[in-house]
Short mmCIF file of C-alpha atoms in Angstrom, two decimals:
data_model
loop_
_atom_site.label_atom_id
_atom_site.label_comp_id
_atom_site.label_asym_id
_atom_site.label_seq_id
_atom_site.Cartn_x
_atom_site.Cartn_y
_atom_site.Cartn_z
CA UNK A 1 -52.97 15.04 -11.28
CA UNK A 2 -49.79 16.28 -9.65
CA UNK A 3 -46.55 15.80 -11.57
CA UNK A 4 -43.32 15.41 -9.59
CA UNK A 5 -40.22 16.69 -11.39
CA UNK A 6 -36.84 15.98 -9.81
CA UNK A 7 -34.50 18.91 -10.50
CA UNK A 8 -30.82 18.05 -10.37
CA UNK A 9 -28.36 20.73 -9.29
CA UNK A 10 -24.97 21.21 -7.75
CA UNK A 11 -24.84 22.32 -4.13
CA UNK A 12 -23.33 25.81 -4.47
CA UNK A 13 -25.45 28.81 -3.49
CA UNK A 14 -25.67 30.05 -7.09
CA UNK A 15 -26.59 26.60 -8.45
CA UNK A 16 -29.30 26.19 -5.82
CA UNK A 17 -30.68 29.66 -6.60
CA UNK A 18 -30.93 28.70 -10.27
CA UNK A 19 -32.61 25.37 -9.49
CA UNK A 20 -35.17 27.06 -7.25
CA UNK A 21 -35.80 29.68 -9.91
CA UNK A 22 -36.55 26.91 -12.43
CA UNK A 23 -38.80 25.23 -9.85
CA UNK A 24 -40.76 28.46 -9.47
CA UNK A 25 -41.15 28.80 -13.25
CA UNK A 26 -42.45 25.23 -13.51
CA UNK A 27 -45.03 25.86 -10.78
CA UNK A 28 -46.28 28.95 -12.65
CA UNK A 29 -47.23 26.95 -15.78
CA UNK A 30 -50.98 27.33 -16.25
CA UNK A 31 -53.08 24.15 -16.38
CA UNK A 32 -50.40 21.95 -14.78
CA UNK A 33 -49.89 20.91 -11.17
CA UNK A 34 -46.10 20.59 -10.89
CA UNK A 35 -44.39 19.55 -7.69
CA UNK A 36 -40.66 20.23 -8.08
CA UNK A 37 -38.13 18.44 -5.91
CA UNK A 38 -34.58 19.76 -5.66
CA UNK A 39 -31.97 17.00 -5.78
CA UNK A 40 -28.44 18.07 -4.89
CA UNK A 41 -25.79 16.11 -6.77
CA UNK A 42 -22.31 16.09 -5.32
CA UNK A 43 -19.68 17.06 -7.89
CA UNK A 44 -17.21 14.29 -8.74
CA UNK A 45 -14.84 16.37 -10.85
CA UNK A 46 -14.74 17.51 -14.42
CA UNK A 47 -14.49 14.13 -16.18
CA UNK A 48 -16.45 11.07 -15.08
CA UNK A 49 -16.25 7.48 -16.25
CA UNK A 50 -19.18 5.70 -14.58
CA UNK A 51 -19.12 1.86 -14.47
CA UNK A 52 -22.82 1.56 -13.64
CA UNK A 53 -23.69 3.31 -16.90
CA UNK A 54 -21.66 0.72 -18.79
CA UNK A 55 -23.86 -1.92 -17.25
CA UNK A 56 -26.86 -0.08 -18.72
CA UNK A 57 -25.24 -0.04 -22.14
CA UNK A 58 -24.31 3.66 -21.98
CA UNK A 59 -20.64 4.29 -22.70
CA UNK A 60 -18.48 7.41 -22.70
CA UNK A 61 -16.74 9.97 -20.55
CA UNK A 62 -19.13 12.59 -19.16
CA UNK A 63 -18.39 16.17 -18.20
CA UNK A 64 -20.86 16.60 -15.35
CA UNK A 65 -22.08 14.59 -12.37
CA UNK A 66 -25.54 15.84 -13.33
CA UNK A 67 -25.31 14.03 -16.67
CA UNK A 68 -24.54 10.77 -14.92
CA UNK A 69 -27.41 11.22 -12.45
CA UNK A 70 -29.84 11.85 -15.29
CA UNK A 71 -28.71 8.87 -17.33
CA UNK A 72 -29.08 6.68 -14.24
CA UNK A 73 -32.66 7.91 -13.69
CA UNK A 74 -31.94 9.76 -10.44
CA UNK A 75 -33.21 13.12 -11.73
CA UNK A 76 -35.66 14.24 -14.46
CA UNK A 77 -33.99 17.50 -15.46
CA UNK A 78 -30.71 19.23 -14.71
CA UNK A 79 -30.13 22.97 -14.30
CA UNK A 80 -26.89 24.55 -15.52
CA UNK A 81 -25.21 27.87 -16.14
CA UNK A 82 -25.28 27.52 -19.91
CA UNK A 83 -21.82 29.07 -20.43
CA UNK A 84 -20.29 26.17 -18.49
CA UNK A 85 -21.94 23.46 -20.58
CA UNK A 86 -19.98 21.90 -23.49
CA UNK A 87 -21.38 22.81 -26.91
CA UNK A 88 -21.88 19.09 -27.68
CA UNK A 89 -24.06 17.35 -25.10
CA UNK A 90 -23.62 13.69 -24.07
CA UNK A 91 -25.46 11.04 -26.04
CA UNK A 92 -29.18 10.72 -25.05
CA UNK A 93 -29.23 14.17 -23.33
CA UNK A 94 -30.72 17.27 -25.02
CA UNK A 95 -31.38 20.91 -24.31
CA UNK A 96 -34.93 21.11 -22.98
CA UNK A 97 -35.23 24.85 -22.36
CA UNK A 98 -33.41 28.08 -21.65
CA UNK A 99 -34.78 30.86 -19.47
CA UNK A 100 -34.70 34.54 -20.34
CA UNK A 101 -31.16 35.88 -20.06
CA UNK A 102 -30.65 37.88 -16.88
CA UNK A 103 -27.77 39.90 -18.32
CA UNK A 104 -24.47 39.19 -20.03
CA UNK A 105 -22.12 41.81 -18.59
CA UNK A 106 -18.85 41.22 -16.80
CA UNK A 107 -18.18 43.53 -13.87
CA UNK A 108 -15.10 44.62 -11.96
CA UNK A 109 -15.31 44.55 -8.19
CA UNK A 110 -12.66 46.72 -6.53
CA UNK A 111 -11.19 45.54 -3.25
CA UNK A 112 -11.38 49.09 -1.96
CA UNK A 113 -14.97 49.83 -2.92
CA UNK A 114 -14.44 53.47 -3.88
CA UNK A 115 -10.89 53.28 -5.24
CA UNK A 116 -10.76 53.04 -9.03
CA UNK A 117 -7.48 54.91 -9.42
CA UNK A 118 -5.57 51.75 -10.27
CA UNK A 119 -7.37 51.68 -13.63
CA UNK A 120 -5.29 54.70 -14.63
CA UNK A 121 -2.02 53.42 -13.22
CA UNK A 122 0.67 51.51 -15.08
CA UNK A 123 0.74 48.64 -12.57
CA UNK A 124 -2.16 46.86 -10.91
CA UNK A 125 -3.24 43.33 -9.99
CA UNK A 126 -6.60 41.97 -11.14
CA UNK A 127 -7.91 38.44 -10.50
CA UNK A 128 -9.95 36.10 -12.69
CA UNK A 129 -10.04 32.38 -13.45
CA UNK A 130 -11.24 32.98 -17.01
CA UNK A 131 -8.86 32.90 -19.97
CA UNK A 132 -11.33 35.10 -21.86
CA UNK A 133 -11.44 37.77 -19.17
CA UNK A 134 -7.67 37.63 -18.67
CA UNK A 135 -6.95 38.07 -22.38
CA UNK A 136 -9.38 40.97 -22.75
CA UNK A 137 -8.11 42.70 -19.61
CA UNK A 138 -4.51 42.44 -20.83
CA UNK A 139 -5.61 43.69 -24.24
CA UNK A 140 -7.05 46.77 -22.53
CA UNK A 141 -4.41 47.09 -19.78
CA UNK A 142 -1.23 45.43 -21.10
CA UNK A 143 0.93 46.45 -18.13
CA UNK A 144 -1.36 45.04 -15.45
CA UNK A 145 -0.85 41.65 -13.80
CA UNK A 146 -3.68 39.11 -13.93
CA UNK A 147 -3.71 36.36 -11.30
CA UNK A 148 -5.80 33.19 -11.11
CA UNK A 149 -9.02 33.02 -9.12
CA UNK A 150 -11.02 29.79 -8.68
CA UNK A 151 -14.04 28.59 -6.71
CA UNK A 152 -17.72 29.50 -6.56
CA UNK A 153 -18.79 33.15 -6.43
CA UNK A 154 -18.90 33.20 -2.61
CA UNK A 155 -15.39 31.77 -2.35
CA UNK A 156 -14.02 34.17 -4.97
CA UNK A 157 -15.54 37.21 -3.25
CA UNK A 158 -14.01 36.08 0.03
CA UNK A 159 -10.60 35.62 -1.61
CA UNK A 160 -10.80 39.15 -3.03
CA UNK A 161 -11.61 40.54 0.40
CA UNK A 162 -8.54 38.85 1.94
CA UNK A 163 -6.12 39.56 -0.91
CA UNK A 164 -3.68 42.28 -1.91
CA UNK A 165 -5.32 42.55 -5.35
CA UNK A 166 -6.81 45.76 -6.70
CA UNK A 167 -9.91 44.00 -7.98
CA UNK A 168 -11.48 40.91 -9.51
CA UNK A 169 -13.78 40.24 -12.49
CA UNK A 170 -17.15 38.46 -12.16
CA UNK A 171 -20.29 37.84 -14.18
CA UNK A 172 -22.83 40.44 -13.10
CA UNK A 173 -25.76 38.02 -13.25
CA UNK A 174 -24.15 35.49 -10.92
CA UNK A 175 -23.37 38.05 -8.21
CA UNK A 176 -26.81 39.61 -8.51
CA UNK A 177 -28.58 36.26 -8.12
CA UNK A 178 -26.91 35.49 -4.79
CA UNK A 179 -27.11 39.11 -3.59
CA UNK A 180 -23.35 39.62 -3.58
CA UNK A 181 -23.22 42.40 -6.16
CA UNK A 182 -21.86 45.51 -4.40
CA UNK A 183 -23.65 48.78 -4.99
CA UNK A 184 -20.40 50.22 -6.31
CA UNK A 185 -19.24 48.02 -9.19
CA UNK A 186 -17.81 48.81 -12.61
CA UNK A 187 -19.64 47.50 -15.67
CA UNK A 188 -17.15 46.29 -18.28
CA UNK A 189 -19.20 47.21 -21.33
CA UNK A 190 -16.12 46.86 -23.56
CA UNK A 191 -15.54 43.23 -22.55
CA UNK A 192 -17.22 40.66 -24.81
CA UNK A 193 -18.92 38.07 -22.58
CA UNK A 194 -18.60 34.31 -22.71
CA UNK A 195 -21.01 32.60 -25.11
CA UNK A 196 -24.38 32.20 -23.32
CA UNK A 197 -23.23 34.11 -20.24
CA UNK A 198 -26.17 34.89 -17.94
CA UNK A 199 -28.36 32.11 -19.39
CA UNK A 200 -29.88 29.28 -17.33
CA UNK A 201 -30.13 26.02 -19.29
CA UNK A 202 -32.28 22.96 -18.58
CA UNK A 203 -31.32 19.53 -19.94
CA UNK A 204 -33.38 16.35 -20.05
CA UNK A 205 -33.36 12.90 -21.59
CA UNK A 206 -34.07 12.88 -25.32
CA UNK A 207 -36.55 10.05 -24.82
CA UNK A 208 -38.63 11.79 -22.10
CA UNK A 209 -41.28 13.43 -24.26
CA UNK A 210 -43.49 14.46 -21.34
CA UNK A 211 -40.69 16.38 -19.58
CA UNK A 212 -39.60 17.98 -22.86
CA UNK A 213 -43.15 19.18 -23.51
CA UNK A 214 -43.40 20.68 -20.02
CA UNK A 215 -40.02 22.43 -20.29
CA UNK A 216 -41.01 23.95 -23.61
CA UNK A 217 -43.65 25.96 -21.70
CA UNK A 218 -40.94 27.96 -19.88
CA UNK A 219 -38.51 28.25 -22.79
CA UNK A 220 -37.61 31.81 -23.85
CA UNK A 221 -37.36 31.78 -27.64
CA UNK A 222 -35.24 34.92 -28.11
CA UNK A 223 -32.66 33.74 -25.57
CA UNK A 224 -32.68 30.30 -27.21
CA UNK A 225 -31.87 31.82 -30.60
CA UNK A 226 -29.16 34.14 -29.31
CA UNK A 227 -27.43 31.51 -27.15
CA UNK A 228 -27.56 29.07 -30.07
CA UNK A 229 -25.69 31.57 -32.27
CA UNK A 230 -23.09 32.23 -29.58
CA UNK A 231 -22.48 28.54 -28.89
CA UNK A 232 -22.39 27.74 -32.60
CA UNK A 233 -19.66 30.38 -32.91
CA UNK A 234 -17.75 28.77 -30.03
CA UNK A 235 -18.15 25.25 -31.39
CA UNK A 236 -16.95 26.22 -34.89
CA UNK A 237 -13.86 27.89 -33.46
CA UNK A 238 -13.24 24.72 -31.46
CA UNK A 239 -12.24 26.86 -28.52
CA UNK A 240 -13.87 25.12 -25.59
CA UNK A 241 -12.11 26.30 -22.43
CA UNK A 242 -8.65 26.40 -24.01
CA UNK A 243 -8.93 29.61 -26.05
CA UNK A 244 -10.14 33.09 -25.06
CA UNK A 245 -13.39 33.49 -27.00
CA UNK A 246 -16.15 36.03 -26.50
CA UNK A 247 -19.56 36.15 -28.19
CA UNK A 248 -22.79 38.07 -27.80
CA UNK A 249 -25.96 38.04 -29.91
CA UNK A 250 -29.08 40.13 -29.33
CA UNK A 251 -32.33 40.85 -31.16
CA UNK A 252 -33.48 44.35 -31.98
CA UNK A 253 -36.76 45.35 -33.61
CA UNK A 254 -35.34 47.85 -36.09
CA UNK A 255 -38.17 46.88 -38.41
CA UNK A 256 -41.59 45.94 -37.02
CA UNK A 257 -42.05 43.19 -39.56
CA UNK A 258 -38.45 41.96 -39.67
CA UNK A 259 -36.49 42.01 -36.39
CA UNK A 260 -32.71 41.80 -36.78
CA UNK A 261 -30.07 39.84 -34.87
CA UNK A 262 -26.82 41.62 -34.06
CA UNK A 263 -23.72 39.57 -33.26
CA UNK A 264 -20.27 40.43 -31.96
CA UNK A 265 -17.56 37.83 -31.45
CA UNK A 266 -13.81 37.78 -30.89
CA UNK A 267 -10.87 35.43 -30.52
CA UNK A 268 -7.84 36.51 -28.47
CA UNK A 269 -4.36 35.18 -27.92
CA UNK A 270 -3.72 33.99 -24.38
CA UNK A 271 -1.66 37.11 -23.57
CA UNK A 272 -4.30 39.41 -25.06
CA UNK A 273 -1.93 40.94 -27.60
CA UNK A 274 -3.74 39.52 -30.62
CA UNK A 275 -7.42 40.05 -31.27
CA UNK A 276 -9.59 39.03 -34.23
CA UNK A 277 -13.09 40.49 -34.02
CA UNK A 278 -16.29 40.43 -36.06
CA UNK A 279 -19.53 42.43 -35.99
CA UNK A 280 -22.39 41.19 -38.12
CA UNK A 281 -26.17 41.38 -38.32
CA UNK A 282 -28.92 39.60 -40.21
CA UNK A 283 -32.68 39.33 -40.29
CA UNK A 284 -34.22 36.79 -37.93
CA UNK A 285 -35.16 34.46 -40.77
CA UNK A 286 -31.48 34.13 -41.77
CA UNK A 287 -30.00 33.44 -38.32
CA UNK A 288 -29.55 29.67 -38.59
CA UNK A 289 -25.83 29.67 -39.51
CA UNK A 290 -24.85 33.15 -38.27
CA UNK A 291 -22.53 31.87 -35.54
CA UNK A 292 -20.89 29.39 -37.90
CA UNK A 293 -20.25 31.90 -40.70
CA UNK A 294 -18.87 34.47 -38.25
CA UNK A 295 -16.47 31.88 -36.78
CA UNK A 296 -15.37 30.79 -40.25
CA UNK A 297 -14.65 34.43 -41.11
CA UNK A 298 -12.40 34.72 -38.05
CA UNK A 299 -10.66 31.43 -38.86
CA UNK A 300 -9.94 32.66 -42.39
CA UNK A 301 -8.54 35.96 -41.10
CA UNK A 302 -5.83 34.35 -38.98
CA UNK A 303 -7.90 32.64 -36.31
CA UNK A 304 -6.85 29.16 -37.38
CA UNK A 305 -3.19 30.06 -37.00
CA UNK A 306 -3.84 31.77 -33.67
CA UNK A 307 -5.58 28.68 -32.28
CA UNK A 308 -2.81 26.44 -33.65
CA UNK A 309 -0.24 28.62 -31.89
CA UNK A 310 -2.06 28.14 -28.60
CA UNK A 311 -2.00 24.36 -29.02
CA UNK A 312 1.26 23.82 -30.84
CA UNK A 313 4.62 22.93 -29.46
CA UNK A 314 7.28 25.53 -28.86
CA UNK A 315 8.59 27.14 -32.04
CA UNK A 316 12.19 26.34 -33.00
CA UNK A 317 12.98 29.98 -33.85
CA UNK A 318 12.09 32.80 -31.45
CA UNK A 319 11.77 36.37 -32.66
CA UNK A 320 10.82 39.64 -31.02
CA UNK A 321 9.03 42.37 -32.95
CA UNK A 322 9.54 45.82 -31.45
CA UNK A 323 6.02 46.83 -32.46
CA UNK A 324 2.65 45.11 -32.52
CA UNK A 325 1.89 43.44 -35.85
CA UNK A 326 -1.49 42.84 -37.44
CA UNK A 327 -2.92 39.34 -37.79
CA UNK A 328 -2.29 39.38 -41.55
CA UNK A 329 1.34 40.27 -40.89
CA UNK A 330 1.93 37.56 -38.28
CA UNK A 331 0.35 35.06 -40.66
CA UNK A 332 3.21 35.74 -43.09
CA UNK A 333 5.84 34.13 -40.85
CA UNK A 334 7.02 30.59 -41.53
CA UNK A 335 5.30 28.10 -39.21
CA UNK A 336 8.59 27.25 -37.46
CA UNK A 337 8.96 30.87 -36.33
CA UNK A 338 7.41 32.06 -33.08
CA UNK A 339 6.97 35.80 -32.62
CA UNK A 340 6.54 37.85 -29.47
CA UNK A 341 5.52 41.48 -29.87
CA UNK A 342 5.86 44.60 -27.77
CA UNK A 343 5.72 48.29 -28.66
CA UNK A 344 9.14 49.72 -27.83
CA UNK A 345 8.04 53.17 -28.89
CA UNK A 346 4.67 54.88 -28.64
CA UNK A 347 3.26 57.91 -30.39
CA UNK A 348 1.72 60.80 -28.45
CA UNK A 349 -0.24 63.38 -30.43
CA UNK A 350 0.34 67.04 -29.51
CA UNK A 351 -2.53 69.44 -28.95
CA UNK A 352 -2.40 72.07 -31.71
CA UNK A 353 -3.82 75.59 -31.72
CA UNK A 354 -6.54 76.38 -34.29
CA UNK A 355 -4.33 79.16 -35.71
CA UNK A 356 -1.96 76.50 -37.09
CA UNK A 357 -4.34 75.80 -39.99
CA UNK A 358 -6.36 79.02 -39.94
CA UNK A 359 -5.20 80.08 -43.43
CA UNK A 360 -4.48 78.24 -46.66
CA UNK A 361 -1.03 76.60 -46.57
CA UNK A 362 0.77 76.67 -49.93
CA UNK A 363 3.23 73.77 -49.56
CA UNK A 364 2.87 71.03 -46.95
CA UNK A 365 5.39 68.27 -46.16
CA UNK A 366 4.39 65.10 -44.24
CA UNK A 367 6.90 62.26 -43.91
CA UNK A 368 4.90 59.66 -41.96
CA UNK A 369 1.42 58.30 -41.31
CA UNK A 370 1.79 59.48 -37.71
CA UNK A 371 1.89 63.05 -39.00
CA UNK A 372 -1.40 62.51 -40.83
CA UNK A 373 -3.06 60.89 -37.80
CA UNK A 374 -1.85 63.71 -35.53
CA UNK A 375 -3.38 66.37 -37.79
CA UNK A 376 -6.69 64.52 -37.96
CA UNK A 377 -6.67 64.12 -34.18
CA UNK A 378 -6.76 67.94 -33.91
CA UNK A 379 -8.70 69.05 -36.97
CA UNK A 380 -11.44 67.88 -39.30
CA UNK A 381 -10.47 67.33 -42.97
CA UNK A 382 -12.50 70.43 -43.91
CA UNK A 383 -10.23 72.60 -41.75
CA UNK A 384 -7.09 71.41 -43.56
CA UNK A 385 -6.79 73.78 -46.54
CA UNK A 386 -3.55 72.57 -48.17
CA UNK A 387 -2.72 73.63 -51.74
CA UNK A 388 0.22 71.28 -52.44
CA UNK A 389 0.97 68.20 -50.33
CA UNK A 390 4.33 66.41 -50.53
CA UNK A 391 4.93 63.18 -48.62
CA UNK A 392 7.22 60.20 -48.02
CA UNK A 393 5.93 56.66 -48.50
CA UNK A 394 3.14 55.10 -50.54
CA UNK A 395 1.10 54.28 -47.45
CA UNK A 396 1.33 57.85 -46.21
CA UNK A 397 0.13 58.97 -49.65
CA UNK A 398 -2.86 56.60 -49.56
CA UNK A 399 -3.85 57.82 -46.09
CA UNK A 400 -3.57 61.49 -47.09
CA UNK A 401 -5.63 61.04 -50.24
CA UNK A 402 -8.25 59.06 -48.34
CA UNK A 403 -8.58 61.55 -45.48
CA UNK A 404 -7.31 64.97 -46.60
CA UNK A 405 -6.76 65.49 -50.32
CA UNK A 406 -4.64 65.01 -53.43
CA UNK A 407 -0.87 64.47 -53.04
CA UNK A 408 1.30 66.48 -55.43
CA UNK A 409 4.37 64.27 -55.10
CA UNK A 410 5.41 61.15 -53.15
CA UNK A 411 8.97 59.91 -52.62
CA UNK A 412 10.61 56.87 -51.04
CA UNK A 413 12.84 58.89 -48.69
CA UNK A 414 13.21 62.33 -47.11
CA UNK A 415 16.39 62.97 -49.13
CA UNK A 416 14.59 62.16 -52.39
CA UNK A 417 11.74 64.48 -51.44
CA UNK A 418 14.15 67.32 -50.59
CA UNK A 419 15.85 66.95 -53.98
CA UNK A 420 12.46 67.11 -55.75
CA UNK A 421 11.46 70.30 -53.93
CA UNK A 422 14.83 71.90 -54.72
CA UNK A 423 14.70 70.92 -58.38
CA UNK A 424 11.17 72.32 -58.75
CA UNK A 425 12.78 75.79 -58.67
CA UNK A 426 9.63 77.70 -57.73
CA UNK A 427 9.18 76.69 -54.08
CA UNK A 428 10.21 79.34 -51.56
CA UNK A 429 8.82 77.85 -48.33
CA UNK A 430 7.22 74.69 -46.90
CA UNK A 431 5.32 73.83 -43.74
CA UNK A 432 6.65 70.58 -42.32
CA UNK A 433 4.27 68.67 -40.00
CA UNK A 434 6.70 66.42 -38.14
CA UNK A 435 7.50 64.54 -34.96
CA UNK A 436 10.09 65.25 -32.29
CA UNK A 437 12.47 62.83 -34.02
CA UNK A 438 12.18 64.70 -37.30
CA UNK A 439 14.19 63.95 -40.45
CA UNK A 440 16.84 66.68 -40.10
CA UNK A 441 18.34 65.95 -43.51
CA UNK A 442 15.22 67.28 -45.22
CA UNK A 443 15.29 70.57 -43.29
CA UNK A 444 19.05 70.92 -43.73
CA UNK A 445 18.99 70.31 -47.49
CA UNK A 446 16.13 72.77 -48.08
CA UNK A 447 17.62 75.46 -45.84
CA UNK A 448 20.94 75.25 -47.70
CA UNK A 449 19.05 76.12 -50.90
CA UNK A 450 17.27 79.07 -49.21
CA UNK A 451 13.91 77.30 -48.96
CA UNK A 452 12.31 78.35 -45.68
CA UNK A 453 11.08 75.43 -43.53
CA UNK A 454 8.46 75.99 -40.83
CA UNK A 455 8.56 72.93 -38.58
CA UNK A 456 5.38 72.19 -36.62
CA UNK A 457 5.76 69.31 -34.18
CA UNK A 458 2.44 67.47 -34.25
CA UNK A 459 3.45 64.28 -32.44
CA UNK A 460 6.12 62.88 -30.13
CA UNK A 461 7.85 59.50 -30.27
CA UNK A 462 8.29 58.14 -26.73
CA UNK A 463 10.61 55.26 -25.82
CA UNK A 464 8.97 52.40 -23.91
CA UNK A 465 11.69 50.38 -22.23
CA UNK A 466 10.86 46.68 -21.94
CA UNK A 467 13.01 44.05 -20.27
CA UNK A 468 12.62 40.46 -21.47
CA UNK A 469 13.68 37.34 -19.60
CA UNK A 470 13.43 35.25 -22.77
CA UNK A 471 16.32 34.96 -25.18
CA UNK A 472 15.60 35.64 -28.85
CA UNK A 473 17.28 34.52 -32.03
CA UNK A 474 16.45 37.81 -33.73
CA UNK A 475 14.77 41.16 -33.16
CA UNK A 476 12.77 43.12 -35.74
CA UNK A 477 13.36 46.89 -35.74
CA UNK A 478 11.37 49.57 -37.56
CA UNK A 479 13.12 52.77 -36.45
CA UNK A 480 16.36 53.97 -34.82
CA UNK A 481 14.38 54.96 -31.71
CA UNK A 482 13.09 51.38 -31.43
CA UNK A 483 16.70 50.15 -31.28
CA UNK A 484 17.62 52.75 -28.67
CA UNK A 485 14.65 51.71 -26.55
CA UNK A 486 15.47 48.00 -26.84
CA UNK A 487 19.11 48.32 -25.74
CA UNK A 488 18.15 50.29 -22.63
CA UNK A 489 17.11 47.11 -20.82
CA UNK A 490 18.13 44.14 -22.98
CA UNK A 491 21.36 42.36 -23.87
CA UNK A 492 22.33 42.16 -27.53
CA UNK A 493 24.44 38.96 -27.32
CA UNK A 494 24.33 37.13 -30.70
CA UNK A 495 20.91 38.44 -31.69
CA UNK A 496 20.32 39.19 -35.37
CA UNK A 497 18.85 42.64 -36.06
CA UNK A 498 16.34 42.73 -38.93
CA UNK A 499 15.92 46.36 -40.01
CA UNK A 500 13.20 48.05 -42.05
CA UNK A 501 15.61 50.33 -43.93
CA UNK A 502 19.08 51.84 -44.13
CA UNK A 503 18.42 54.59 -41.57
CA UNK A 504 17.46 51.98 -38.99
CA UNK A 505 20.39 49.78 -40.05
CA UNK A 506 22.88 52.63 -39.42
CA UNK A 507 21.73 52.77 -35.79
CA UNK A 508 21.74 48.95 -35.52
CA UNK A 509 25.39 48.77 -36.60
CA UNK A 510 26.35 50.65 -33.44
CA UNK A 511 25.09 47.78 -31.27
CA UNK A 512 24.66 44.56 -33.31
CA UNK A 513 27.22 42.48 -35.20
CA UNK A 514 24.63 40.65 -37.34
CA UNK A 515 22.31 42.84 -39.40
CA UNK A 516 19.78 42.11 -42.15
CA UNK A 517 18.07 44.92 -44.08
CA UNK A 518 14.78 44.50 -45.91
CA UNK A 519 14.65 45.25 -49.63
CA UNK A 520 11.73 47.68 -49.17
CA UNK A 521 10.88 49.98 -46.23
CA UNK A 522 7.75 48.05 -45.25
CA UNK A 523 6.89 45.67 -42.40
CA UNK A 524 5.92 43.00 -44.92
CA UNK A 525 9.37 43.27 -46.52
CA UNK A 526 11.03 42.81 -43.11
CA UNK A 527 8.99 39.64 -42.55
CA UNK A 528 9.94 38.34 -46.00
CA UNK A 529 13.61 38.90 -45.19
CA UNK A 530 13.16 36.91 -41.96
CA UNK A 531 11.56 33.98 -43.80
CA UNK A 532 14.25 34.06 -46.48
CA UNK A 533 17.07 34.11 -43.91
CA UNK A 534 15.76 31.11 -41.98
CA UNK A 535 14.86 29.18 -45.11
CA UNK A 536 18.51 29.08 -46.18
#
């Protein structure tokens, strides 16, 4: 006996393709004679309050016209792009099946098909209507401009063609399904997709056991498990469409008897400057709460505060940090303090010749973590044969001992280190791995005592001028060069300068009338001084 199944769908080309694909899968079920009928449902907007449902005793506000049609008995099943479906379905409606994922990648379509040069330029314009894609693009390309792009895939492709944009971001699966994917497109493998991106979902009434049994025949179990994890992650973060959230789970048979599930998820700030990420795996038998535990981990590592910031009212105190801070550092600020961040200086590592470390070096001086990173950028730890290492700062010491070797002596300042080397009495020369803005006092003090200093510039500090339209109550500075960069394009006015140490404070006094200096030369100490100042 033939079974008619009414398939509800929206009228866009992509939605109709998906509905017809489901119809084909239903017809291929062995032992059943299915006659699918496509029913196009006109969209009535994002939120629907339907009076006729109230008359049937069904109350609530529904997110899709398809939900209303199903509850009113006009269709038997509805076909959706799963990433667009809320993680909590309306009462009486359930997930009946998901089809095998077609692909999860985002792709960049360039307006000029063969011109990708804008990816390497400081300024470019890229379009997307997704907060997630916008945040991740700005995280990768902070100087680019991202503009809004709405409509179905056909409309968006047409808008790109008629625009002055450099490119636009799409889901690869959607373009491929409607044959709009250009031969020359750029796969954004680094971009974490939306939860359940590329998955077709079928919903049905919870009470319709016959339809549910039929749909189970075309359900793809692996996709069901992976999309469940991704949507569980989204639901726990409570992101919905208001926070940039990416998630991807996949199954890999690393062990024949015990396949593993690998998961990657991330939460971003709206401007892309903050990112909290997690990578985790587990055996298939333990997957039930994987999405939930991963989301809870992100919430505990600053995600809760990040989401609150996106939903909270404007902060009463506005600060600017002249370098990017970690999530744990931004979490230290009092809740009434809002912080913008921008790197006013950047570090460029120099390319060094192999002869620099060809032989054993007797006495090495490193005064910053940048010096350590620059050396490791050029050489492996095994190539660095240093007999005695002297450094400035506890964090520099920890990095050296973790990556290179034992530190002979650590000081709190370059002057203190110079005095130690002089007082040792048996040091005739040192090799100083430094930056272009080196600590001249160290070289001067040693040279005056006839200790030869060989300076090797391993990195350069470059000023990044940034002009801000916003007015700030205070600015956080971590180096004299950061101050010099800030004043190039910004007015000082009555801004308070919070400085990481006395050297930075000396430069600040040339430009600012209000100055606060942290008790210790650490970022955390600067933040503590900010909280203390505004608590008074």
